[in-house]
């Protein structure tokens, strides 16, 4: 099959209730830019009981066509989705497939690449286009965000990339846009949900309104104070690289330029030193508060508000204050 058989861009969307997830709104904005330069149509795939209701929103945010599978679910695992999505992509032949680098997207992208025998650029901070040979330029940060690499898939199609949530700006909806909605059946009825396979989760790091982050200044023994605070206030929980390497937190909680980025309304950093790669990942926080022992820590200069004290004790006292106020 030649490259000429593949045209257009497909976004694998995600839902938040009966609306598009923020990461999908961001992805559609970037995908619209790429499609306008590349030519062809922008297709958005939505799966879920409320997918049909979100279809119009996808069109207003740039999609030309929305593919809707109304299979009810509480969150699919990536594995069972691979084969039906690969069949769909092979049938529709989009030149570029874009996903959000969420828990699902990070797993799904390389699985699709293996199934479709094509290249994948995962956890990108931006994507661009070389129009001369219709090549996607997928940009990733490496070495703690100090360097940027550009990945391409020059020969195989489709070109697949996942974009970190927060890496693109959500566009403004155009309620005068019109597009097509097509109901499809991916045969997902037997795909297992993650509802019964995973414990209850805190808000995702990328989408949390409030984010509690622990750093090297919080000991392993005191880490539970941050977990309890995050649970009490309904916040996401993250960790710096120093905390992860120190065994205080799992790798999937890492917040830095090579891990997860975040755009919370409120960032609460406990014992965070302020390494460059971490600060870059949270630079879009609306309000940054730092609770540290060392007033010379770099994060103090970047914070909107800083308190020099025992971070773990401050977390415990804040949790108690919130609990008493309920």
Coordinates of N, CA, C and O in Angstrom, one line a residue, residues 93-224:
X93 N -7.5 4.6 6.9 CA -6.2 5.0 6.4 C -5.9 6.5 6.6 O -5.5 7.2 5.7
X94 N -5.9 6.9 7.9 CA -5.5 8.3 8.2 C -3.9 8.3 8.0 O -3.2 7.4 8.4
X95 N -3.4 9.4 7.5 CA -2.0 9.5 7.3 C -1.3 9.7 8.7 O -0.1 9.3 8.9
X96 N -2.0 10.4 9.6 CA -1.5 10.7 10.9 C -2.5 10.3 12.0 O -3.7 10.6 11.8
X97 N -2.1 9.6 13.0 CA -2.9 9.3 14.2 C -2.4 9.9 15.4 O -1.2 9.7 15.7
X98 N -3.2 10.7 16.1 CA -2.7 11.4 17.3 C -3.5 11.0 18.5 O -4.8 10.8 18.4
X99 N -2.8 10.7 19.6 CA -3.5 10.4 20.9 C -2.9 11.3 22.0 O -1.9 11.9 21.8
X100 N -3.7 11.4 23.1 CA -3.1 12.1 24.3 C -2.3 11.1 25.1 O -2.6 10.0 25.2
X101 N -1.2 11.6 25.6 CA -0.3 10.7 26.4 C -0.8 10.6 27.8 O -0.1 10.9 28.8
X102 N -2.0 10.1 27.9 CA -2.6 9.8 29.2 C -2.2 8.4 29.6 O -1.4 7.7 28.8
X103 N -2.7 7.9 30.7 CA -2.4 6.5 31.0 C -2.8 5.5 29.9 O -2.0 4.6 29.6
X104 N -3.9 5.8 29.3 CA -4.4 4.9 28.2 C -3.6 5.2 27.0 O -3.1 4.2 26.3
X105 N -3.4 6.4 26.6 CA -2.7 6.8 25.3 C -1.3 6.3 25.3 O -0.8 5.9 24.3
X106 N -0.6 6.5 26.4 CA 0.8 6.1 26.5 C 1.0 4.6 26.2 O 2.0 4.1 25.6
X107 N 0.0 3.8 26.7 CA 0.1 2.3 26.5 C -0.4 2.0 25.1 O 0.1 1.1 24.4
X108 N -1.5 2.7 24.6 CA -2.1 2.3 23.4 C -1.3 2.7 22.1 O -1.2 1.9 21.2
X109 N -0.6 3.8 22.2 CA 0.2 4.2 21.0 C 1.2 3.2 20.5 O 1.2 2.8 19.3
X110 N 2.1 2.7 21.4 CA 3.1 1.7 20.9 C 2.5 0.4 20.5 O 3.0 -0.3 19.6
X111 N 1.4 0.0 21.2 CA 0.7 -1.2 20.8 C 0.1 -1.1 19.4 O 0.2 -2.0 18.6
X112 N -0.5 0.1 19.0 CA -1.0 0.3 17.7 C 0.1 0.3 16.7 O 0.0 -0.2 15.6
X113 N 1.3 0.9 17.1 CA 2.4 0.9 16.2 C 2.9 -0.5 15.8 O 3.2 -0.8 14.7
X114 N 2.9 -1.3 16.8 CA 3.4 -2.7 16.6 C 2.4 -3.5 15.7 O 2.8 -4.2 14.8
X115 N 1.1 -3.3 16.0 CA 0.1 -3.9 15.2 C 0.1 -3.5 13.7 O -0.1 -4.3 12.8
X116 N 0.3 -2.2 13.5 CA 0.2 -1.6 12.2 C 1.6 -1.5 11.5 O 1.7 -1.0 10.4
X117 N 2.6 -2.0 12.2 CA 4.0 -2.1 11.7 C 4.4 -0.7 11.2 O 4.9 -0.5 10.1
X118 N 4.4 0.3 12.1 CA 4.8 1.7 11.8 C 5.4 2.3 13.0 O 5.5 1.7 14.1
X119 N 6.0 3.4 12.8 CA 6.7 4.1 13.9 C 5.8 4.9 14.8 O 4.7 5.3 14.5
X120 N 6.3 5.1 16.1 CA 5.5 5.8 17.1 C 6.4 6.7 17.9 O 7.5 6.4 18.2
X121 N 5.9 7.9 18.1 CA 6.6 8.9 18.9 C 5.7 9.1 20.1 O 4.6 9.7 20.0
X122 N 6.1 8.7 21.3 CA 5.3 8.7 22.5 C 5.7 9.9 23.4 O 6.8 10.3 23.5
X123 N 4.7 10.5 24.1 CA 4.9 11.6 25.1 C 5.6 12.8 24.5 O 6.6 13.2 25.0
X124 N 5.1 13.3 23.4 CA 5.7 14.4 22.7 C 5.3 15.7 23.4 O 4.2 15.8 24.0
X125 N 6.1 16.7 23.2 CA 5.8 18.1 23.8 C 5.3 19.0 22.6 O 4.7 20.0 22.9
X126 N 5.4 18.5 21.4 CA 4.9 19.3 20.3 C 4.9 18.4 19.0 O 5.7 17.5 19.0
X127 N 4.1 18.7 18.0 CA 4.3 18.1 16.7 C 4.2 19.2 15.7 O 3.5 20.2 15.8
X128 N 5.0 19.0 14.6 CA 5.0 20.0 13.5 C 4.9 19.1 12.2 O 4.7 17.9 12.3
X129 N 5.1 19.8 11.1 CA 4.9 19.1 9.8 C 5.9 19.6 8.8 O 6.2 20.8 8.7
X130 N 6.5 18.7 8.1 CA 7.3 19.0 7.0 C 6.4 18.7 5.7 O 6.2 17.6 5.3
X131 N 5.9 19.8 5.3 CA 4.8 19.7 4.2 C 5.4 19.1 2.9 O 4.7 18.5 2.2
X132 N 6.7 19.4 2.7 CA 7.3 19.0 1.4 C 7.2 17.5 1.2 O 7.0 17.0 0.0
X133 N 7.3 16.7 2.2 CA 7.2 15.2 2.0 C 6.2 14.6 3.0 O 6.2 13.5 3.3
X134 N 5.2 15.5 3.5 CA 4.1 15.1 4.3 C 4.6 14.3 5.5 O 4.0 13.3 5.9
X135 N 5.6 14.8 6.2 CA 6.2 14.1 7.3 C 5.9 14.8 8.6 O 6.2 16.0 8.8
X136 N 5.4 14.0 9.6 CA 5.1 14.5 10.9 C 6.5 14.6 11.7 O 7.3 13.7 11.7
X137 N 6.7 15.8 12.3 CA 7.9 16.0 13.1 C 7.4 16.0 14.6 O 6.8 17.0 15.0
X138 N 7.7 14.9 15.2 CA 7.3 14.7 16.6 C 8.4 15.1 17.6 O 9.5 14.5 17.5
X139 N 8.2 16.0 18.4 CA 9.3 16.6 19.3 C 9.1 16.1 20.7 O 8.0 16.2 21.3
X140 N 10.2 15.6 21.3 CA 10.2 15.0 22.6 C 11.4 15.7 23.4 O 12.4 16.0 22.8
X141 N 11.2 15.8 24.7 CA 12.3 16.3 25.5 C 13.1 15.1 26.1 O 12.5 14.1 26.5
X142 N 14.4 15.2 26.2 CA 15.3 14.2 26.7 C 16.3 14.8 27.6 O 16.4 16.0 27.7
X143 N 17.0 13.9 28.4 CA 18.0 14.4 29.4 C 17.4 15.4 30.3 O 17.9 16.5 30.5
X144 N 16.2 15.1 30.9 CA 15.6 15.9 31.9 C 15.1 17.2 31.3 O 15.0 18.2 32.0
X145 N 14.8 17.2 30.0 CA 14.2 18.4 29.4 C 15.3 19.4 28.9 O 15.0 20.5 28.4
X146 N 16.6 19.0 29.0 CA 17.6 19.9 28.6 C 17.9 19.9 27.1 O 18.4 20.8 26.5
X147 N 17.4 18.8 26.5 CA 17.6 18.7 25.0 C 16.2 18.3 24.4 O 15.4 17.7 25.1
X148 N 16.1 18.6 23.1 CA 14.9 18.2 22.4 C 15.2 17.4 21.2 O 16.2 17.7 20.5
X149 N 14.5 16.3 21.0 CA 14.8 15.4 19.8 C 13.5 15.5 18.9 O 12.4 15.6 19.4
X150 N 13.7 15.3 17.6 CA 12.6 15.3 16.7 C 12.6 13.9 16.0 O 13.6 13.5 15.4
X151 N 11.5 13.2 16.2 CA 11.3 11.9 15.6 C 10.4 11.9 14.4 O 9.5 12.7 14.3
X152 N 10.8 11.1 13.4 CA 10.0 11.1 12.2 C 9.7 9.6 11.8 O 10.5 8.7 12.2
X153 N 8.7 9.4 11.0 CA 8.4 8.1 10.4 C 8.4 8.3 8.9 O 7.4 8.6 8.3
X154 N 9.6 8.3 8.2 CA 9.6 8.7 6.8 C 9.0 7.8 5.8 O 8.6 8.3 4.7
X155 N 8.8 6.5 6.1 CA 8.3 5.6 5.1 C 7.0 4.9 5.5 O 6.1 4.9 4.6
X156 N 6.9 4.4 6.7 CA 5.7 3.7 7.0 C 4.5 4.6 7.3 O 4.7 5.8 7.7
X157 N 3.3 4.1 7.1 CA 2.1 4.9 7.4 C 1.1 3.9 8.2 O 1.1 2.7 7.9
X158 N 0.3 4.5 9.1 CA 0.2 5.9 9.5 C 1.4 6.3 10.4 O 2.1 5.5 10.9
X159 N 1.5 7.6 10.6 CA 2.5 8.2 11.5 C 1.7 8.4 12.8 O 0.7 9.1 12.8
X160 N 2.2 7.8 13.9 CA 1.5 7.8 15.2 C 2.3 8.6 16.2 O 3.5 8.4 16.3
X161 N 1.6 9.5 17.0 CA 2.3 10.2 18.0 C 1.3 10.4 19.1 O 0.1 10.6 18.9
X162 N 1.8 10.5 20.4 CA 1.0 10.9 21.5 C 1.5 12.2 22.1 O 2.8 12.3 22.1
X163 N 0.6 13.1 22.4 CA 1.0 14.4 22.9 C 0.7 14.6 24.3 O -0.4 14.2 24.8
X164 N 1.7 15.0 25.1 CA 1.5 15.2 26.5 C 0.3 16.2 26.8 O 0.2 17.2 26.2
X165 N -0.6 15.8 27.7 CA -1.6 16.8 28.1 C -1.0 18.1 28.6 O 0.0 18.1 29.4
X166 N -1.5 19.2 28.2 CA -0.9 20.5 28.5 C 0.1 21.0 27.6 O 0.5 22.1 27.6
X167 N 0.5 20.1 26.6 CA 1.6 20.6 25.7 C 1.0 21.5 24.6 O 1.7 22.3 24.0
X168 N -0.3 21.4 24.3 CA -1.0 22.2 23.3 C -2.1 23.0 24.0 O -2.6 22.7 25.1
X169 N -2.4 24.1 23.5 CA -3.5 25.0 24.0 C -4.8 24.6 23.5 O -5.0 24.4 22.3
X170 N -5.8 24.6 24.3 CA -7.2 24.3 23.9 C -7.7 25.5 23.0 O -7.5 26.6 23.4
X171 N -8.2 25.2 21.9 CA -8.7 26.2 21.0 C -10.1 26.7 21.4 O -10.8 26.1 22.2
X172 N -10.5 27.8 20.8 CA -11.9 28.3 21.1 C -12.9 27.6 20.2 O -12.6 27.4 19.0
X173 N -14.0 27.2 20.7 CA -15.0 26.5 19.9 C -15.6 27.4 18.9 O -15.9 28.6 19.1
X174 N -15.9 26.9 17.7 CA -16.6 27.6 16.7 C -18.0 26.9 16.5 O -18.1 25.9 15.8
X175 N -19.0 27.5 17.0 CA -20.3 26.9 17.0 C -21.0 27.0 15.7 O -22.0 26.4 15.4
X176 N -20.3 27.6 14.7 CA -20.8 27.7 13.4 C -20.2 26.6 12.5 O -20.6 26.5 11.3
X177 N -19.3 25.8 13.0 CA -18.7 24.7 12.2 C -19.7 23.6 12.1 O -20.4 23.3 13.0
X178 N -19.7 23.0 10.9 CA -20.5 21.8 10.7 C -19.6 20.6 10.3 O -18.6 20.8 9.7
X179 N -20.1 19.4 10.6 CA -19.3 18.3 10.3 C -20.2 17.1 10.2 O -21.5 17.2 10.5
X180 N -19.7 15.9 10.0 CA -20.4 14.6 9.9 C -20.2 13.8 11.2 O -19.1 13.8 11.7
X181 N -21.3 13.1 11.6 CA -21.2 12.2 12.7 C -21.6 10.8 12.2 O -22.6 10.7 11.6
X182 N -20.7 9.8 12.4 CA -21.0 8.5 11.9 C -21.0 7.5 13.0 O -20.0 7.4 13.8
X183 N -22.0 6.7 13.2 CA -22.0 5.7 14.2 C -21.4 4.4 13.7 O -21.7 3.9 12.6
X184 N -20.4 3.9 14.5 CA -19.7 2.7 14.1 C -19.8 1.7 15.2 O -20.2 2.0 16.4
X185 N -19.4 0.5 14.9 CA -19.4 -0.6 16.0 C -18.0 -1.2 15.9 O -17.6 -1.9 15.0
X186 N -17.2 -0.9 16.9 CA -15.8 -1.5 17.0 C -15.8 -2.9 17.7 O -14.8 -3.5 17.8
X187 N -17.0 -3.4 18.0 CA -17.1 -4.7 18.7 C -16.3 -4.7 20.0 O -15.5 -5.6 20.2
X188 N -16.6 -3.8 20.8 CA -15.9 -3.6 22.1 C -16.7 -4.2 23.3 O -16.3 -4.1 24.4
X189 N -17.8 -4.9 23.0 CA -18.7 -5.3 24.1 C -18.0 -6.3 25.0 O -18.3 -6.3 26.2
X190 N -17.0 -7.0 24.6 CA -16.3 -7.9 25.4 C -15.0 -7.4 26.0 O -14.3 -8.0 26.8
X191 N -14.7 -6.1 25.7 CA -13.4 -5.5 26.2 C -13.6 -5.2 27.7 O -14.5 -4.6 28.1
X192 N -12.7 -5.7 28.5 CA -12.8 -5.5 30.0 C -12.6 -4.1 30.4 O -11.8 -3.4 29.8
X193 N -13.4 -3.7 31.4 CA -13.3 -2.3 32.0 C -12.2 -2.4 33.0 O -11.9 -3.4 33.6
X194 N -11.6 -1.2 33.3 CA -10.6 -1.1 34.4 C -11.3 -0.9 35.7 O -10.6 -0.9 36.7
X195 N -12.6 -0.7 35.7 CA -13.3 -0.4 37.0 C -13.0 -1.4 38.1 O -12.8 -1.0 39.2
X196 N -13.0 -2.7 37.7 CA -12.8 -3.7 38.8 C -11.4 -4.2 38.9 O -11.1 -5.1 39.7
X197 N -10.5 -3.7 38.0 CA -9.1 -4.2 38.1 C -8.2 -3.2 38.7 O -7.0 -3.6 39.0
X198 N -8.6 -2.0 39.0 CA -7.7 -1.0 39.6 C -8.4 -0.4 40.8 O -9.6 -0.3 40.8
X199 N -7.7 0.0 41.8 CA -8.3 0.7 43.0 C -8.7 2.1 42.6 O -8.3 2.6 41.5
X200 N -9.5 2.7 43.4 CA -9.9 4.1 43.1 C -8.7 5.0 43.0 O -7.8 4.9 43.8
X201 N -8.8 5.8 42.0 CA -7.6 6.6 41.7 C -7.8 8.1 42.1 O -9.0 8.6 42.0
X202 N -6.8 8.8 42.4 CA -6.8 10.2 42.6 C -6.9 10.9 41.3 O -6.7 10.2 40.2
X203 N -7.3 12.1 41.2 CA -7.4 12.8 39.9 C -6.0 12.7 39.2 O -5.0 12.7 39.8
X204 N -6.1 12.5 37.9 CA -4.9 12.4 37.1 C -4.0 13.6 37.2 O -4.5 14.8 37.3
X205 N -2.7 13.4 37.2 CA -1.8 14.5 37.4 C -2.0 15.6 36.3 O -2.0 16.8 36.6
X206 N -2.2 15.2 35.1 CA -2.3 16.1 34.0 C -3.6 17.0 34.1 O -3.6 18.1 33.5
X207 N -4.6 16.5 34.7 CA -5.9 17.2 34.7 C -6.4 17.7 36.1 O -7.4 18.3 36.2
X208 N -5.6 17.5 37.1 CA -6.0 17.8 38.5 C -6.0 19.4 38.6 O -5.2 20.1 38.2
X209 N -7.1 19.8 39.3 CA -7.2 21.3 39.6 C -6.2 21.7 40.7 O -5.7 22.8 40.7
X210 N -6.0 20.8 41.6 CA -5.1 21.0 42.7 C -4.1 19.8 42.7 O -4.5 18.6 42.5
X211 N -2.8 20.1 42.7 CA -1.8 19.1 42.7 C -0.8 19.2 43.9 O -0.2 20.2 44.1
X212 N -0.8 18.1 44.6 CA 0.2 18.0 45.7 C 1.4 17.2 45.2 O 1.3 16.1 44.7
X213 N 2.6 17.8 45.4 CA 3.8 17.2 44.9 C 4.8 17.1 46.1 O 5.0 18.1 46.8
X214 N 5.4 16.0 46.2 CA 6.5 15.8 47.2 C 7.8 15.7 46.6 O 8.0 15.1 45.5
X215 N 8.8 16.2 47.3 CA 10.2 16.2 46.8 C 11.1 15.6 47.8 O 10.7 14.9 48.7
X216 N 12.4 15.9 47.6 CA 13.5 15.2 48.4 C 13.4 15.6 49.8 O 13.9 15.0 50.7
X217 N 12.7 16.7 50.1 CA 12.6 17.2 51.5 C 11.6 16.5 52.4 O 11.4 16.9 53.5
X218 N 10.9 15.5 51.8 CA 9.9 14.7 52.5 C 10.5 13.3 52.6 O 10.7 12.7 51.6
X219 N 10.6 12.8 53.8 CA 11.2 11.5 54.0 C 10.2 10.4 53.6 O 9.0 10.6 53.5
X220 N 10.8 9.2 53.4 CA 9.9 8.0 53.1 C 8.9 7.8 54.2 O 7.7 7.5 53.9
X221 N 9.3 7.9 55.5 CA 8.4 7.7 56.6 C 7.3 8.8 56.6 O 6.1 8.5 57.1
X222 N 7.5 10.0 56.1 CA 6.5 11.1 56.2 C 5.7 11.2 54.9 O 4.8 12.0 54.9
X223 N 6.0 10.4 53.9 CA 5.3 10.5 52.6 C 3.8 10.3 52.8 O 3.0 10.9 52.0
X224 N 3.4 9.5 53.7 CA 2.0 9.2 53.9 C 1.2 10.5 54.2 O 0.0 10.6 53.9

